[in-house]
PDB file of C-alpha atoms in Angstrom:
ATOM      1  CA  UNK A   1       0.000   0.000   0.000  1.00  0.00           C
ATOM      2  CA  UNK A   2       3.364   2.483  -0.249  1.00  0.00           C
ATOM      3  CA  UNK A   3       2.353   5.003  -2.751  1.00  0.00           C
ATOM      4  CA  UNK A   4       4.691   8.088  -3.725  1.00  0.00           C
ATOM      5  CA  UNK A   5       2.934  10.854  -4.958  1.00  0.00           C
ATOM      6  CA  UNK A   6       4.782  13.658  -7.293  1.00  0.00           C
ATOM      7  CA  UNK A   7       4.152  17.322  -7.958  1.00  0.00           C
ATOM      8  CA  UNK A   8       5.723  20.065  -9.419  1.00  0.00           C
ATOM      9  CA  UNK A   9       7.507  20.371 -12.663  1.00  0.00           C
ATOM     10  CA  UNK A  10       6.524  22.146 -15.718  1.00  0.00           C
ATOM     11  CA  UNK A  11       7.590  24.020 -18.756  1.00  0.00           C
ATOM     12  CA  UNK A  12      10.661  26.912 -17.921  1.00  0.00           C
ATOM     13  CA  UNK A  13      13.366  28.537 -19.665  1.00  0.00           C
ATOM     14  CA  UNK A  14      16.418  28.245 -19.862  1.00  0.00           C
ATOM     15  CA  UNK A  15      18.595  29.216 -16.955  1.00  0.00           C
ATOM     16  CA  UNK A  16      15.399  28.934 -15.157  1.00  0.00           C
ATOM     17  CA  UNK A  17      13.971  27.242 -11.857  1.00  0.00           C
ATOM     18  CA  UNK A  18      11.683  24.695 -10.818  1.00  0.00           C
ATOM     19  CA  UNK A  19      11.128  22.168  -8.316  1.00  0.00           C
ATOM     20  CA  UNK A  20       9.967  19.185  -7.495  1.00  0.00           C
ATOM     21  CA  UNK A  21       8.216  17.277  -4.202  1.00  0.00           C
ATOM     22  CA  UNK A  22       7.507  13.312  -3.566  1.00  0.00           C
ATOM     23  CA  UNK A  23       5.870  12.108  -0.564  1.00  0.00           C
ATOM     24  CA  UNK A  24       5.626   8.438   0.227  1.00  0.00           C
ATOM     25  CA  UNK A  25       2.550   7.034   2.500  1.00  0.00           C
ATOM     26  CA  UNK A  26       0.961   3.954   3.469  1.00  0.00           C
ATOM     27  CA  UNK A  27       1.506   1.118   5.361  1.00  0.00           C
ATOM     28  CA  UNK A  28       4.708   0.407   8.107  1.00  0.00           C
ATOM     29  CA  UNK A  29       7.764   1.289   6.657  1.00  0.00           C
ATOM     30  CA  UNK A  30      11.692   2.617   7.431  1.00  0.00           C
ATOM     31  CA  UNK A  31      13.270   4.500   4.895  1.00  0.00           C
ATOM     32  CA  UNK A  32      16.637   4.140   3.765  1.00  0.00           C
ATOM     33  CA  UNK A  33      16.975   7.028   1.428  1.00  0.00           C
ATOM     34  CA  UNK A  34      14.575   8.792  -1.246  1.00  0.00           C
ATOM     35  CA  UNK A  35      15.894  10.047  -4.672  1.00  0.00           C
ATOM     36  CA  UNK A  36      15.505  11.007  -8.478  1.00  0.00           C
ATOM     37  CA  UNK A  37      15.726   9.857 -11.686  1.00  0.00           C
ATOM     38  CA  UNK A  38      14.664  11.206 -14.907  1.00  0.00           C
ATOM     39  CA  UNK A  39      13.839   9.661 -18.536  1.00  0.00           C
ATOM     40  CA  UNK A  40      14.629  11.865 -21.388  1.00  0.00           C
ATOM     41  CA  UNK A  41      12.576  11.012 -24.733  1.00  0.00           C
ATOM     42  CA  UNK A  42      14.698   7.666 -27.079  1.00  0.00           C
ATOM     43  CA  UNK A  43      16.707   7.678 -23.434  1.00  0.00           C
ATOM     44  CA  UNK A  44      17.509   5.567 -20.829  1.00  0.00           C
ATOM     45  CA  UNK A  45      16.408   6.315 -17.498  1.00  0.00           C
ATOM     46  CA  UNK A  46      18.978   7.986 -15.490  1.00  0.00           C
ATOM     47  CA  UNK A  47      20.079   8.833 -11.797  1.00  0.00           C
ATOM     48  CA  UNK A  48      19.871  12.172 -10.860  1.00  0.00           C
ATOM     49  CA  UNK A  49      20.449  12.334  -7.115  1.00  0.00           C
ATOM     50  CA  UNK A  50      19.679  10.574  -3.844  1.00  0.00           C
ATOM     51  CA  UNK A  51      19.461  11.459   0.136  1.00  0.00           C
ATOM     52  CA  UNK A  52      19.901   9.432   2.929  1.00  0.00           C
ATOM     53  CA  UNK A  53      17.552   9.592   5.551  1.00  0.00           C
ATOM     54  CA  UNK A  54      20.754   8.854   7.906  1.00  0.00           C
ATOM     55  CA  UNK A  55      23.140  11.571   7.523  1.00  0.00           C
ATOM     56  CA  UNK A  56      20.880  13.460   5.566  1.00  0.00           C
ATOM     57  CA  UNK A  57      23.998  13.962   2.603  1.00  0.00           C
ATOM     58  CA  UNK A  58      22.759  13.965  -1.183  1.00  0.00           C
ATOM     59  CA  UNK A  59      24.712  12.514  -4.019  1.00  0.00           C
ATOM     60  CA  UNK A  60      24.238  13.805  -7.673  1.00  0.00           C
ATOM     61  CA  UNK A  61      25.277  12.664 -10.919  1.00  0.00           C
ATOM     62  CA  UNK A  62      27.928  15.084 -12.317  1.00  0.00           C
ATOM     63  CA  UNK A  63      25.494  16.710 -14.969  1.00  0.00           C
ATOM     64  CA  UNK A  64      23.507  18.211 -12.233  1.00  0.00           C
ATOM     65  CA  UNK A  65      26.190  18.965  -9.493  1.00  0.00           C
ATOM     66  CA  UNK A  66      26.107  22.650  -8.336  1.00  0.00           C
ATOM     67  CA  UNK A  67      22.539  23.162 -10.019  1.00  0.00           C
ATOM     68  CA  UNK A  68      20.672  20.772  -8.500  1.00  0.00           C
ATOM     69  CA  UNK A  69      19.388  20.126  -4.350  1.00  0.00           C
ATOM     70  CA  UNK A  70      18.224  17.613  -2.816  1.00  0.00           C
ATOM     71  CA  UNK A  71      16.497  17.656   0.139  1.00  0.00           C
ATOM     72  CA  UNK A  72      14.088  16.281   2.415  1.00  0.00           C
ATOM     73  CA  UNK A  73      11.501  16.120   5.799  1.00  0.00           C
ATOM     74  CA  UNK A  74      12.041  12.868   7.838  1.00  0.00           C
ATOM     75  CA  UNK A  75       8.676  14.245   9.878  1.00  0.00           C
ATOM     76  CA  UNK A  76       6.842  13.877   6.385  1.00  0.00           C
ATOM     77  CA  UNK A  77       8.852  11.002   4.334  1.00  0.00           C
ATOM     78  CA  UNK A  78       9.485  13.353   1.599  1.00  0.00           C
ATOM     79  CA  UNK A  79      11.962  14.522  -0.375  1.00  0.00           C
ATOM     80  CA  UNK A  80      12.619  17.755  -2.577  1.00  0.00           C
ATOM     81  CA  UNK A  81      14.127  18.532  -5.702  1.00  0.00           C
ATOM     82  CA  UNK A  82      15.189  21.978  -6.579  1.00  0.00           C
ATOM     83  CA  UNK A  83      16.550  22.545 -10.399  1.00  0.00           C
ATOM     84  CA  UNK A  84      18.273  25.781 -10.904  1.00  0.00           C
ATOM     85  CA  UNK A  85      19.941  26.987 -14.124  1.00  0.00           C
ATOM     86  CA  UNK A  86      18.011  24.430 -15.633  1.00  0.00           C
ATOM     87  CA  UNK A  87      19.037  23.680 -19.383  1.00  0.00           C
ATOM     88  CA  UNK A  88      17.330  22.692 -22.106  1.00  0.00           C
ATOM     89  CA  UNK A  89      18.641  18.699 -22.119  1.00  0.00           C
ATOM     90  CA  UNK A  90      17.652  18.768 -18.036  1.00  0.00           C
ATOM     91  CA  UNK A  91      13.947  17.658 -20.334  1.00  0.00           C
ATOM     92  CA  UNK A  92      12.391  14.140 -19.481  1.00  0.00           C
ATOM     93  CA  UNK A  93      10.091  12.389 -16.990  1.00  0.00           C
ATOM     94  CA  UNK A  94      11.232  12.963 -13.487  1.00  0.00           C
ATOM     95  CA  UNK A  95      11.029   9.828 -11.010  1.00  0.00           C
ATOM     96  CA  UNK A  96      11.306   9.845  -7.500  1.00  0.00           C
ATOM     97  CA  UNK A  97      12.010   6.892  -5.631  1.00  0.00           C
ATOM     98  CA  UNK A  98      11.837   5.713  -2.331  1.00  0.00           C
ATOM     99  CA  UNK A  99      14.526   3.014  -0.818  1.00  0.00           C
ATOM    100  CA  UNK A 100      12.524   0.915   2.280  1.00  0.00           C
ATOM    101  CA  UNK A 101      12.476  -1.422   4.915  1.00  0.00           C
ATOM    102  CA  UNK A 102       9.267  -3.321   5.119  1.00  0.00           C
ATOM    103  CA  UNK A 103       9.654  -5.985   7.654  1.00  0.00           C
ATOM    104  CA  UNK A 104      12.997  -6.546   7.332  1.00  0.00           C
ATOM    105  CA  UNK A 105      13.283  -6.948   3.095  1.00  0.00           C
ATOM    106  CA  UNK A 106      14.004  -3.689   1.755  1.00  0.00           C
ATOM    107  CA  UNK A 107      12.174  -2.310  -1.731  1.00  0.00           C
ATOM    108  CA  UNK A 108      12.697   0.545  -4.226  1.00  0.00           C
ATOM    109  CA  UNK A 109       9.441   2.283  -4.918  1.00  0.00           C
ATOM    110  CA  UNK A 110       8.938   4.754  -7.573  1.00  0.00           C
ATOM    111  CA  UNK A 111       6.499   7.533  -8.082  1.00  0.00           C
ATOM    112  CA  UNK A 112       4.128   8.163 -11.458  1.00  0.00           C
ATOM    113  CA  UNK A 113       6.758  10.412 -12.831  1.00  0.00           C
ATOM    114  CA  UNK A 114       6.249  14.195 -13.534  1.00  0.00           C
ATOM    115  CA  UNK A 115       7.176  16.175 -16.639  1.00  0.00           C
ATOM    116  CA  UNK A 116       9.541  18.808 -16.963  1.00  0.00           C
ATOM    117  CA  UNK A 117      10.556  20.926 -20.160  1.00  0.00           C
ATOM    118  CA  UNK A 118      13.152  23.340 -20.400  1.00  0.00           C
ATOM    119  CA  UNK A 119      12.726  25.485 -23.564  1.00  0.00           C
ATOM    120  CA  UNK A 120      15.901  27.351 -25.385  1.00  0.00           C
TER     121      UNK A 120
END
C-alpha cells in the first residue's frame, strides 16, 4: 500500500527554476533514502540524485552537481528537488524513488513520474 505521490515540474526557460516534491505514504515502513531519476525522450532512465535519511547527505550525478538540491523532511517522508539553471537537455520524466524497509526486506518504490521541459 506504499504510494509516492509527485508534484511540481513544468515548462521553464532556460537558466530557469523549478522544483519538485515526492511524498511516500501507506503502510509500516523505514526508509533508507529517497531520490531522483529522470527519462529523457529515445533515453535511458537515469540517476539524478539521492538522500539518505541517515546523515541526511545527497549525491548527484555530475550533470547536475552545483545546479541541482536535494532535500528532504524525515517528519513527512518526503523529499525535494530543486533545479536551478536548468538547461534545455535537463527535459524528461522525473522519477522519485523511495529506498525501504518493510519488515525486514528492503524495496525501491517509484512515483508516477512528472514532466519537466526546459525550452531554449
Amino acid at each position: 500500500q506504499v504510494q509516492l505521490v509527485e508534484s511540481g515540474g513544468g515548462l521553464v526557460q532556460a537558466g530557469g527554476s523549478l522544483s519538485l516534491s515526492c511524498a511516500a505514504s501507506g503502510g509500516t515502513f523505514r526508509t533508507t533514502s529517497m531520490g531522483w531519476f529522470r527519462q529523457a525522450p529515445g533515453k535511458e532512465r537515469e540517476f539524478v540524485g539521492r538522500i539518505y535519511w541517515s546523515g541526511g547527505i545527497p549525491g548527484y550525478t555530475d550533470s547536475v552537481k552545483g545546479r541541482f538540491t536535494i532535500s528532504r523532511d524525515t517528519a513527512k517522508n518526503a523529499v525535494y528537488l530543486q533545479m536551478n539553471s536548468l538547461k534545455p537537455e535537463d527535459t524528461a520524466v522525473y522519477y522519485c524513488t523511495a529506498d525501504l524497509e518493510i519488515y525486514g526486506a528492503n524495496y525501491r518504490y517509484w512515483g508516477q513520474g512528472t514532466q519537466v521541459t526546459v525550452s531554449a
